[in-house]
Amino acid sequence: MEQRSEPRTSDSKQESSFAFFFDTEPRTIQEQSVEEEDEEVPNAESALRVQSSSEDGHEAGPVAYQLPRKIHIYFSDTGGGHRASALALEAALEKQYGSQVSVELIDFFRAAMPWPLSQAPETYQTLGNFPSVYKRAWDYDQDSEKWQDTTSYQWMWSYSKEHIVKYLQPLDLDLVISVHPLIHHLVIEALEEISRGSDVPREDIRLPVVTVVTDLGSAHLSWFDPRVDLLFVPSQEIYQLAIKHCVPKGKINLSGLPLREGFWSADPIRPEEKKRLQEQLGLRPTERPEVVLLMGGGEGFGRLNDVACAIGDTLIGLGYGQLVVVCGRNEEARKFLSERKWMSRQLGEWLFEPLILGFVKNIDEYMTAADCLVTKAGPGSIAEGMIKGLPCLLTAFVPGQEEGNIGYVTENDAGAYVSDEEPEQIAETIADWLADPERLQTMSENARRLAKPDAALQIARRICDGLLDLGVELKEVKASDFQSSNREKLLERKEKRQARRRADGEGNKVCEPDDQGDTDSAS
């Protein structure tokens, strides 16, 4: 985390350590003459150099250098999905904007909050073993209008305020992205606290806060704060929830779930290419759909062993089918399944040999090679499977948090749900799917219809173009022109923000959802 090495000064007095929040001029400009360029420009490799001569060959004036825009992505390791989304956004930002941005991923609970909240990942792991307790915690404040009015939030903020303000106050940032439901409220509240201490209005604080929702079919009310600058949602279901919780339509973007780079394209693979990939991954190339991919999640929760054995034994009985088991970090399950003596078929030469894997980085390739997916109802796995056109058989879910994902899949006829408490029923369902290629094809097409493979790229572009004045292709201009036009845009955006906040009443009034609004945001 970079901090200013020298304090900035105003005409009358030295500014405070958080004065960068209140800039009215672009923070990123360095100027110098052309003759001094080679000697005095620091970090020239990462800076944007403007042309030193005009198109007609005459000298252009001062050269402008744009420092990278500093972005923090805040997450917490309370489930693998938050970190995965943060990594996907980091990759998308760097892919499209390169040295124009400097992105840092931070576990906000560990970095900015006091004990015991700093131990949130460990607490989540413990609660995962007691689903009924987790469900009660999920439901506790759900009937409230706004999360910031709940007892849970008020306690969290009052307990953590001093630590969060102390953490944010010295940071030199251009943007905050939150991919966790409990973080953006705290950041916004801390910025308002800093504002009150400096007699500078909150709307003059130039630190946009963006939320990216990482739940797919249902979402806790803590995801929604009307004060954020932009809110990205993955599905129409979450879009409607955002409106219900008073987020202005103009701030909501229906974008999909940000996924890793291997899922940025939904182009179906040709049959011959799929067979080559199957062979490269250690599978038998096959004409018919028969490759079953079973995933235990990054932490290996659920009855993975029982489900794998049931599917494997059923495929042996069928006389066809292949099984790939990705155990994640569940080393105990990987060892058990690898050492298990799988029965061979009594007649013929066909031998069943499941492919047992631990944690893999190329899961996109295994999904491309597969014909159906068996997994818990995590939003990331579902969204990835849909991009690859995989019918999803869901077998487990985190109470409250992932329950809505089951309806999202089943109601769109993109898969089914069978509890991992019934492994034999799971195996029978898979056998029925493999025996009915037309049914598999229908579910595959429905899955692809729901897929949004370019979500991470779209989110990155919308953030950088709308809030940071960045473009994928920046035009080279004179330094004086750059300053003038950039300031104009900043002032125009500031006026629009103030007008929106006046119209929205700062989100303090109970909203009444309507059918009018920014339809482009929901497309």
PDB file of C-alpha atoms in Angstrom, residues 158-420:
ATOM      1  CA  SER A 158     -19.351   0.983  16.429  1.00  0.00           C
ATOM      2  CA  TYR A 159     -16.910  -1.777  17.379  1.00  0.00           C
ATOM      3  CA  SER A 160     -14.718  -1.327  14.270  1.00  0.00           C
ATOM      4  CA  LYS A 161     -15.020   2.388  13.466  1.00  0.00           C
ATOM      5  CA  GLU A 162     -11.741   3.517  14.950  1.00  0.00           C
ATOM      6  CA  HIS A 163      -9.759   0.752  13.231  1.00  0.00           C
ATOM      7  CA  ILE A 164     -11.373   1.250   9.810  1.00  0.00           C
ATOM      8  CA  VAL A 165     -10.947   5.036   9.811  1.00  0.00           C
ATOM      9  CA  LYS A 166      -7.335   4.623  10.860  1.00  0.00           C
ATOM     10  CA  TYR A 167      -6.821   2.117   8.039  1.00  0.00           C
ATOM     11  CA  LEU A 168      -8.446   4.184   5.266  1.00  0.00           C
ATOM     12  CA  GLN A 169      -7.372   7.663   6.254  1.00  0.00           C
ATOM     13  CA  PRO A 170      -3.762   7.606   4.971  1.00  0.00           C
ATOM     14  CA  LEU A 171      -4.379   5.563   1.814  1.00  0.00           C
ATOM     15  CA  ASP A 172      -3.710   7.158  -1.563  1.00  0.00           C
ATOM     16  CA  LEU A 173      -6.476   5.569  -3.659  1.00  0.00           C
ATOM     17  CA  ASP A 174      -8.634   6.270  -6.704  1.00  0.00           C
ATOM     18  CA  LEU A 175     -11.268   3.546  -6.299  1.00  0.00           C
ATOM     19  CA  VAL A 176     -12.550   0.852  -3.919  1.00  0.00           C
ATOM     20  CA  ILE A 177     -14.277  -2.304  -5.179  1.00  0.00           C
ATOM     21  CA  SER A 178     -16.045  -4.520  -2.647  1.00  0.00           C
ATOM     22  CA  VAL A 179     -16.910  -8.137  -3.489  1.00  0.00           C
ATOM     23  CA  HIS A 180     -18.189  -8.901   0.013  1.00  0.00           C
ATOM     24  CA  PRO A 181     -21.578  -7.863   1.466  1.00  0.00           C
ATOM     25  CA  LEU A 182     -20.265  -6.594   4.807  1.00  0.00           C
ATOM     26  CA  ILE A 183     -17.511  -4.300   3.574  1.00  0.00           C
ATOM     27  CA  HIS A 184     -18.833  -1.462   1.394  1.00  0.00           C
ATOM     28  CA  HIS A 185     -21.110  -0.065   4.140  1.00  0.00           C
ATOM     29  CA  LEU A 186     -18.137   0.187   6.488  1.00  0.00           C
ATOM     30  CA  VAL A 187     -15.975   1.904   3.878  1.00  0.00           C
ATOM     31  CA  ILE A 188     -18.673   4.466   3.022  1.00  0.00           C
ATOM     32  CA  GLU A 189     -19.351   5.143   6.703  1.00  0.00           C
ATOM     33  CA  ALA A 190     -15.645   5.625   7.357  1.00  0.00           C
ATOM     34  CA  LEU A 191     -15.349   8.094   4.470  1.00  0.00           C
ATOM     35  CA  GLU A 192     -18.259  10.071   5.903  1.00  0.00           C
ATOM     36  CA  GLU A 193     -16.546  10.020   9.293  1.00  0.00           C
ATOM     37  CA  ILE A 194     -13.371  11.375   7.681  1.00  0.00           C
ATOM     38  CA  SER A 195     -15.454  14.001   5.881  1.00  0.00           C
ATOM     39  CA  ARG A 196     -17.079  15.180   9.106  1.00  0.00           C
ATOM     40  CA  GLY A 197     -13.665  15.548  10.684  1.00  0.00           C
ATOM     41  CA  SER A 198     -12.444  17.740   7.837  1.00  0.00           C
ATOM     42  CA  ASP A 199     -15.503  19.938   7.178  1.00  0.00           C
ATOM     43  CA  VAL A 200     -15.507  18.705   3.580  1.00  0.00           C
ATOM     44  CA  PRO A 201     -18.821  17.361   2.168  1.00  0.00           C
ATOM     45  CA  ARG A 202     -18.924  13.635   1.447  1.00  0.00           C
ATOM     46  CA  GLU A 203     -19.797  14.293  -2.217  1.00  0.00           C
ATOM     47  CA  ASP A 204     -16.461  16.086  -2.592  1.00  0.00           C
ATOM     48  CA  ILE A 205     -14.532  13.006  -1.481  1.00  0.00           C
ATOM     49  CA  ARG A 206     -13.122  11.637  -4.696  1.00  0.00           C
ATOM     50  CA  LEU A 207     -13.016   7.980  -3.727  1.00  0.00           C
ATOM     51  CA  PRO A 208     -15.750   6.042  -5.568  1.00  0.00           C
ATOM     52  CA  VAL A 209     -17.010   2.862  -3.895  1.00  0.00           C
ATOM     53  CA  VAL A 210     -18.275   0.024  -6.112  1.00  0.00           C
ATOM     54  CA  THR A 211     -20.000  -3.202  -5.071  1.00  0.00           C
ATOM     55  CA  VAL A 212     -19.920  -6.412  -7.127  1.00  0.00           C
ATOM     56  CA  VAL A 213     -22.484  -8.940  -5.875  1.00  0.00           C
ATOM     57  CA  THR A 214     -21.164 -12.508  -5.955  1.00  0.00           C
ATOM     58  CA  ASP A 215     -24.403 -14.335  -5.081  1.00  0.00           C
ATOM     59  CA  LEU A 216     -26.453 -15.622  -7.997  1.00  0.00           C
ATOM     60  CA  GLY A 217     -30.032 -16.611  -7.165  1.00  0.00           C
ATOM     61  CA  SER A 218     -30.586 -14.926  -3.789  1.00  0.00           C
ATOM     62  CA  ALA A 219     -28.753 -12.301  -1.755  1.00  0.00           C
ATOM     63  CA  HIS A 220     -28.650 -11.022   1.819  1.00  0.00           C
ATOM     64  CA  LEU A 221     -29.842  -7.422   2.290  1.00  0.00           C
ATOM     65  CA  SER A 222     -26.299  -6.484   3.380  1.00  0.00           C
ATOM     66  CA  TRP A 223     -25.267  -6.507  -0.307  1.00  0.00           C
ATOM     67  CA  PHE A 224     -27.284  -3.358  -0.966  1.00  0.00           C
ATOM     68  CA  ASP A 225     -26.321   0.184  -0.021  1.00  0.00           C
ATOM     69  CA  PRO A 226     -27.909   3.053  -2.008  1.00  0.00           C
ATOM     70  CA  ARG A 227     -24.832   5.203  -1.380  1.00  0.00           C
ATOM     71  CA  VAL A 228     -22.451   3.163  -3.581  1.00  0.00           C
ATOM     72  CA  ASP A 229     -21.401   4.733  -6.868  1.00  0.00           C
ATOM     73  CA  LEU A 230     -22.103   1.582  -8.885  1.00  0.00           C
ATOM     74  CA  LEU A 231     -23.640  -1.803  -8.074  1.00  0.00           C
ATOM     75  CA  PHE A 232     -23.036  -4.815 -10.326  1.00  0.00           C
ATOM     76  CA  VAL A 233     -25.452  -7.738 -10.082  1.00  0.00           C
ATOM     77  CA  PRO A 234     -25.207 -11.176 -11.752  1.00  0.00           C
ATOM     78  CA  SER A 235     -28.869 -11.964 -12.459  1.00  0.00           C
ATOM     79  CA  GLN A 236     -32.333 -10.505 -12.884  1.00  0.00           C
ATOM     80  CA  GLU A 237     -33.264 -11.944  -9.484  1.00  0.00           C
ATOM     81  CA  ILE A 238     -30.557  -9.888  -7.750  1.00  0.00           C
ATOM     82  CA  TYR A 239     -31.424  -6.842  -9.856  1.00  0.00           C
ATOM     83  CA  GLN A 240     -34.970  -6.889  -8.461  1.00  0.00           C
ATOM     84  CA  LEU A 241     -33.655  -7.307  -4.908  1.00  0.00           C
ATOM     85  CA  ALA A 242     -31.418  -4.256  -5.362  1.00  0.00           C
ATOM     86  CA  ILE A 243     -34.426  -2.168  -6.404  1.00  0.00           C
ATOM     87  CA  LYS A 244     -36.406  -3.518  -3.440  1.00  0.00           C
ATOM     88  CA  HIS A 245     -33.621  -2.334  -1.114  1.00  0.00           C
ATOM     89  CA  CYS A 246     -33.679   1.208  -2.514  1.00  0.00           C
ATOM     90  CA  VAL A 247     -30.613   1.190  -4.764  1.00  0.00           C
ATOM     91  CA  PRO A 248     -31.312   3.716  -7.577  1.00  0.00           C
ATOM     92  CA  LYS A 249     -31.795   2.024 -10.934  1.00  0.00           C
ATOM     93  CA  GLY A 250     -29.210   4.252 -12.556  1.00  0.00           C
ATOM     94  CA  LYS A 251     -26.523   2.730 -10.340  1.00  0.00           C
ATOM     95  CA  ILE A 252     -27.440  -0.925 -10.984  1.00  0.00           C
ATOM     96  CA  ASN A 253     -25.698  -2.852 -13.751  1.00  0.00           C
ATOM     97  CA  LEU A 254     -26.865  -6.348 -14.727  1.00  0.00           C
ATOM     98  CA  SER A 255     -23.530  -7.790 -15.734  1.00  0.00           C
ATOM     99  CA  GLY A 256     -23.181 -11.424 -14.672  1.00  0.00           C
ATOM    100  CA  LEU A 257     -20.712 -12.964 -12.238  1.00  0.00           C
ATOM    101  CA  PRO A 258     -16.994 -12.111 -12.719  1.00  0.00           C
ATOM    102  CA  LEU A 259     -15.100 -15.325 -13.461  1.00  0.00           C
ATOM    103  CA  ARG A 260     -11.510 -16.307 -14.173  1.00  0.00           C
ATOM    104  CA  GLU A 261     -10.040 -15.772 -17.638  1.00  0.00           C
ATOM    105  CA  GLY A 262     -10.632 -19.334 -18.825  1.00  0.00           C
ATOM    106  CA  PHE A 263     -14.369 -18.525 -18.802  1.00  0.00           C
ATOM    107  CA  TRP A 264     -14.288 -15.236 -20.734  1.00  0.00           C
ATOM    108  CA  SER A 265     -15.535 -16.976 -23.870  1.00  0.00           C
ATOM    109  CA  ALA A 266     -18.658 -19.096 -24.362  1.00  0.00           C
ATOM    110  CA  ASP A 267     -17.897 -20.301 -27.875  1.00  0.00           C
ATOM    111  CA  PRO A 268     -18.817 -24.017 -28.085  1.00  0.00           C
ATOM    112  CA  ILE A 269     -15.899 -26.293 -28.842  1.00  0.00           C
ATOM    113  CA  ARG A 270     -16.005 -28.364 -32.022  1.00  0.00           C
ATOM    114  CA  PRO A 271     -16.398 -32.153 -31.542  1.00  0.00           C
ATOM    115  CA  GLU A 272     -12.942 -32.967 -32.895  1.00  0.00           C
ATOM    116  CA  GLU A 273     -11.343 -30.344 -30.633  1.00  0.00           C
ATOM    117  CA  LYS A 274     -13.228 -31.687 -27.626  1.00  0.00           C
ATOM    118  CA  LYS A 275     -11.954 -35.212 -28.304  1.00  0.00           C
ATOM    119  CA  ARG A 276      -8.387 -33.945 -28.576  1.00  0.00           C
ATOM    120  CA  LEU A 277      -8.772 -32.117 -25.273  1.00  0.00           C
ATOM    121  CA  GLN A 278     -10.220 -35.212 -23.597  1.00  0.00           C
ATOM    122  CA  GLU A 279      -7.191 -37.213 -24.699  1.00  0.00           C
ATOM    123  CA  GLN A 280      -4.792 -34.508 -23.449  1.00  0.00           C
ATOM    124  CA  LEU A 281      -6.462 -34.613 -20.024  1.00  0.00           C
ATOM    125  CA  GLY A 282      -6.166 -38.389 -19.714  1.00  0.00           C
ATOM    126  CA  LEU A 283      -9.723 -39.248 -20.760  1.00  0.00           C
ATOM    127  CA  ARG A 284     -10.943 -41.517 -23.555  1.00  0.00           C
ATOM    128  CA  PRO A 285     -12.091 -39.489 -26.579  1.00  0.00           C
ATOM    129  CA  THR A 286     -15.772 -40.163 -27.030  1.00  0.00           C
ATOM    130  CA  GLU A 287     -18.496 -39.461 -29.597  1.00  0.00           C
ATOM    131  CA  ARG A 288     -21.408 -39.612 -27.157  1.00  0.00           C
ATOM    132  CA  PRO A 289     -21.896 -37.597 -23.939  1.00  0.00           C
ATOM    133  CA  GLU A 290     -20.461 -39.647 -21.091  1.00  0.00           C
ATOM    134  CA  VAL A 291     -17.924 -37.562 -19.129  1.00  0.00           C
ATOM    135  CA  VAL A 292     -19.188 -36.666 -15.634  1.00  0.00           C
ATOM    136  CA  LEU A 293     -17.326 -33.940 -13.737  1.00  0.00           C
ATOM    137  CA  LEU A 294     -17.782 -34.079  -9.946  1.00  0.00           C
ATOM    138  CA  MET A 295     -16.486 -31.132  -7.946  1.00  0.00           C
ATOM    139  CA  GLY A 296     -16.185 -30.965  -4.175  1.00  0.00           C
ATOM    140  CA  GLY A 297     -15.594 -27.225  -3.965  1.00  0.00           C
ATOM    141  CA  GLY A 298     -12.369 -25.449  -3.083  1.00  0.00           C
ATOM    142  CA  GLU A 299     -12.628 -26.542   0.563  1.00  0.00           C
ATOM    143  CA  GLY A 300     -14.000 -30.011  -0.202  1.00  0.00           C
ATOM    144  CA  PHE A 301     -17.244 -29.696   1.791  1.00  0.00           C
ATOM    145  CA  GLY A 302     -20.070 -32.237   1.400  1.00  0.00           C
ATOM    146  CA  ARG A 303     -20.241 -36.018   1.126  1.00  0.00           C
ATOM    147  CA  LEU A 304     -17.850 -36.166  -1.795  1.00  0.00           C
ATOM    148  CA  ASN A 305     -16.640 -39.722  -1.187  1.00  0.00           C
ATOM    149  CA  ASP A 306     -20.124 -41.224  -1.033  1.00  0.00           C
ATOM    150  CA  VAL A 307     -21.297 -39.401  -4.154  1.00  0.00           C
ATOM    151  CA  ALA A 308     -18.173 -40.330  -6.144  1.00  0.00           C
ATOM    152  CA  CYS A 309     -18.452 -44.013  -5.206  1.00  0.00           C
ATOM    153  CA  ALA A 310     -22.154 -44.132  -6.078  1.00  0.00           C
ATOM    154  CA  ILE A 311     -21.637 -42.526  -9.486  1.00  0.00           C
ATOM    155  CA  GLY A 312     -18.617 -44.682 -10.232  1.00  0.00           C
ATOM    156  CA  ASP A 313     -20.380 -47.947  -9.359  1.00  0.00           C
ATOM    157  CA  THR A 314     -23.408 -46.925 -11.441  1.00  0.00           C
ATOM    158  CA  LEU A 315     -21.258 -46.159 -14.486  1.00  0.00           C
ATOM    159  CA  ILE A 316     -19.573 -49.544 -14.097  1.00  0.00           C
ATOM    160  CA  GLY A 317     -22.986 -51.158 -14.197  1.00  0.00           C
ATOM    161  CA  LEU A 318     -23.948 -49.198 -17.326  1.00  0.00           C
ATOM    162  CA  GLY A 319     -20.861 -50.296 -19.183  1.00  0.00           C
ATOM    163  CA  TYR A 320     -19.988 -46.775 -20.312  1.00  0.00           C
ATOM    164  CA  GLY A 321     -19.214 -43.392 -18.836  1.00  0.00           C
ATOM    165  CA  GLN A 322     -16.185 -41.610 -17.411  1.00  0.00           C
ATOM    166  CA  LEU A 323     -15.814 -39.868 -14.076  1.00  0.00           C
ATOM    167  CA  VAL A 324     -13.541 -36.953 -13.154  1.00  0.00           C
ATOM    168  CA  VAL A 325     -13.467 -36.028  -9.456  1.00  0.00           C
ATOM    169  CA  VAL A 326     -11.941 -32.689  -8.421  1.00  0.00           C
ATOM    170  CA  CYS A 327     -11.435 -32.878  -4.657  1.00  0.00           C
ATOM    171  CA  GLY A 328     -10.123 -29.351  -4.191  1.00  0.00           C
ATOM    172  CA  ARG A 329      -8.144 -29.035  -0.973  1.00  0.00           C
ATOM    173  CA  ASN A 330      -9.780 -32.106   0.519  1.00  0.00           C
ATOM    174  CA  GLU A 331      -6.648 -34.229   0.509  1.00  0.00           C
ATOM    175  CA  GLU A 332      -8.291 -36.913   2.621  1.00  0.00           C
ATOM    176  CA  ALA A 333     -10.985 -37.464  -0.031  1.00  0.00           C
ATOM    177  CA  ARG A 334      -8.426 -37.461  -2.844  1.00  0.00           C
ATOM    178  CA  LYS A 335      -6.351 -40.128  -1.091  1.00  0.00           C
ATOM    179  CA  PHE A 336      -9.376 -42.294  -0.299  1.00  0.00           C
ATOM    180  CA  LEU A 337     -10.762 -42.222  -3.835  1.00  0.00           C
ATOM    181  CA  SER A 338      -7.342 -42.753  -5.423  1.00  0.00           C
ATOM    182  CA  GLU A 339      -6.719 -45.870  -3.318  1.00  0.00           C
ATOM    183  CA  ARG A 340     -10.207 -47.326  -3.666  1.00  0.00           C
ATOM    184  CA  LYS A 341     -10.466 -50.604  -5.557  1.00  0.00           C
ATOM    185  CA  TRP A 342     -12.991 -49.818  -8.278  1.00  0.00           C
ATOM    186  CA  MET A 343     -14.842 -52.840  -9.659  1.00  0.00           C
ATOM    187  CA  SER A 344     -14.142 -53.759 -13.275  1.00  0.00           C
ATOM    188  CA  ARG A 345     -16.949 -54.790 -15.601  1.00  0.00           C
ATOM    189  CA  GLN A 346     -17.515 -58.561 -15.575  1.00  0.00           C
ATOM    190  CA  LEU A 347     -17.921 -58.949 -19.350  1.00  0.00           C
ATOM    191  CA  GLY A 348     -15.774 -57.493 -22.101  1.00  0.00           C
ATOM    192  CA  GLU A 349     -12.561 -55.546 -21.862  1.00  0.00           C
ATOM    193  CA  TRP A 350     -13.969 -52.192 -20.668  1.00  0.00           C
ATOM    194  CA  LEU A 351     -12.247 -50.996 -17.514  1.00  0.00           C
ATOM    195  CA  PHE A 352     -13.517 -48.167 -15.347  1.00  0.00           C
ATOM    196  CA  GLU A 353     -10.711 -45.857 -14.208  1.00  0.00           C
ATOM    197  CA  PRO A 354     -11.906 -42.582 -12.628  1.00  0.00           C
ATOM    198  CA  LEU A 355      -9.639 -39.568 -12.822  1.00  0.00           C
ATOM    199  CA  ILE A 356      -9.086 -38.349  -9.243  1.00  0.00           C
ATOM    200  CA  LEU A 357      -7.618 -34.861  -8.873  1.00  0.00           C
ATOM    201  CA  GLY A 358      -6.837 -32.439  -6.052  1.00  0.00           C
ATOM    202  CA  PHE A 359      -6.822 -28.687  -6.558  1.00  0.00           C
ATOM    203  CA  VAL A 360      -6.538 -27.790 -10.257  1.00  0.00           C
ATOM    204  CA  LYS A 361      -5.873 -24.470 -11.968  1.00  0.00           C
ATOM    205  CA  ASN A 362      -7.228 -25.482 -15.378  1.00  0.00           C
ATOM    206  CA  ILE A 363     -10.772 -26.333 -14.332  1.00  0.00           C
ATOM    207  CA  ASP A 364     -12.010 -24.547 -17.474  1.00  0.00           C
ATOM    208  CA  GLU A 365     -10.386 -27.297 -19.577  1.00  0.00           C
ATOM    209  CA  TYR A 366     -11.992 -30.091 -17.553  1.00  0.00           C
ATOM    210  CA  MET A 367     -15.384 -28.378 -17.900  1.00  0.00           C
ATOM    211  CA  THR A 368     -14.871 -28.051 -21.640  1.00  0.00           C
ATOM    212  CA  ALA A 369     -14.102 -31.768 -21.861  1.00  0.00           C
ATOM    213  CA  ALA A 370     -17.076 -32.797 -19.670  1.00  0.00           C
ATOM    214  CA  ASP A 371     -20.745 -33.379 -20.559  1.00  0.00           C
ATOM    215  CA  CYS A 372     -22.388 -32.651 -17.188  1.00  0.00           C
ATOM    216  CA  LEU A 373     -21.431 -31.220 -13.809  1.00  0.00           C
ATOM    217  CA  VAL A 374     -22.163 -32.479 -10.294  1.00  0.00           C
ATOM    218  CA  THR A 375     -21.385 -29.883  -7.615  1.00  0.00           C
ATOM    219  CA  LYS A 376     -22.589 -27.952  -4.569  1.00  0.00           C
ATOM    220  CA  ALA A 377     -24.688 -24.859  -5.285  1.00  0.00           C
ATOM    221  CA  GLY A 378     -21.847 -22.344  -5.239  1.00  0.00           C
ATOM    222  CA  PRO A 379     -22.505 -19.411  -7.589  1.00  0.00           C
ATOM    223  CA  GLY A 380     -19.067 -19.533  -9.198  1.00  0.00           C
ATOM    224  CA  SER A 381     -19.233 -23.212 -10.126  1.00  0.00           C
ATOM    225  CA  ILE A 382     -22.758 -22.792 -11.502  1.00  0.00           C
ATOM    226  CA  ALA A 383     -21.832 -19.741 -13.586  1.00  0.00           C
ATOM    227  CA  GLU A 384     -18.711 -21.460 -14.932  1.00  0.00           C
ATOM    228  CA  GLY A 385     -20.676 -24.591 -15.808  1.00  0.00           C
ATOM    229  CA  MET A 386     -23.274 -22.537 -17.672  1.00  0.00           C
ATOM    230  CA  ILE A 387     -20.624 -20.847 -19.793  1.00  0.00           C
ATOM    231  CA  LYS A 388     -19.398 -24.297 -20.819  1.00  0.00           C
ATOM    232  CA  GLY A 389     -22.961 -25.458 -21.457  1.00  0.00           C
ATOM    233  CA  LEU A 390     -22.919 -28.060 -18.675  1.00  0.00           C
ATOM    234  CA  PRO A 391     -26.184 -29.258 -17.131  1.00  0.00           C
ATOM    235  CA  CYS A 392     -25.691 -28.913 -13.355  1.00  0.00           C
ATOM    236  CA  LEU A 393     -26.758 -31.502 -10.803  1.00  0.00           C
ATOM    237  CA  LEU A 394     -26.595 -29.641  -7.486  1.00  0.00           C
ATOM    238  CA  THR A 395     -26.086 -31.733  -4.361  1.00  0.00           C
ATOM    239  CA  ALA A 396     -25.555 -29.345  -1.415  1.00  0.00           C
ATOM    240  CA  PHE A 397     -25.846 -25.678  -0.472  1.00  0.00           C
ATOM    241  CA  VAL A 398     -24.948 -23.241   2.274  1.00  0.00           C
ATOM    242  CA  PRO A 399     -28.254 -22.486   4.063  1.00  0.00           C
ATOM    243  CA  GLY A 400     -29.697 -19.111   3.138  1.00  0.00           C
ATOM    244  CA  GLN A 401     -26.733 -17.960   1.092  1.00  0.00           C
ATOM    245  CA  GLU A 402     -26.958 -20.575  -1.676  1.00  0.00           C
ATOM    246  CA  GLU A 403     -30.574 -21.727  -1.487  1.00  0.00           C
ATOM    247  CA  GLY A 404     -31.635 -19.332  -4.229  1.00  0.00           C
ATOM    248  CA  ASN A 405     -29.041 -20.791  -6.592  1.00  0.00           C
ATOM    249  CA  ILE A 406     -30.960 -24.075  -6.704  1.00  0.00           C
ATOM    250  CA  GLY A 407     -34.110 -22.381  -7.954  1.00  0.00           C
ATOM    251  CA  TYR A 408     -32.027 -20.368 -10.449  1.00  0.00           C
ATOM    252  CA  VAL A 409     -30.820 -23.623 -12.040  1.00  0.00           C
ATOM    253  CA  THR A 410     -33.934 -25.778 -11.785  1.00  0.00           C
ATOM    254  CA  GLU A 411     -36.493 -23.129 -12.748  1.00  0.00           C
ATOM    255  CA  ASN A 412     -34.511 -22.352 -15.890  1.00  0.00           C
ATOM    256  CA  ASP A 413     -34.295 -26.087 -16.722  1.00  0.00           C
ATOM    257  CA  ALA A 414     -30.512 -25.980 -16.699  1.00  0.00           C
ATOM    258  CA  GLY A 415     -30.144 -28.860 -14.236  1.00  0.00           C
ATOM    259  CA  ALA A 416     -31.585 -30.461 -11.101  1.00  0.00           C
ATOM    260  CA  TYR A 417     -31.101 -30.805  -7.356  1.00  0.00           C
ATOM    261  CA  VAL A 418     -30.613 -34.042  -5.388  1.00  0.00           C
ATOM    262  CA  SER A 419     -29.221 -33.887  -1.844  1.00  0.00           C
ATOM    263  CA  ASP A 420     -25.864 -35.551  -1.217  1.00  0.00           C
TER     264      ASP A 420
END
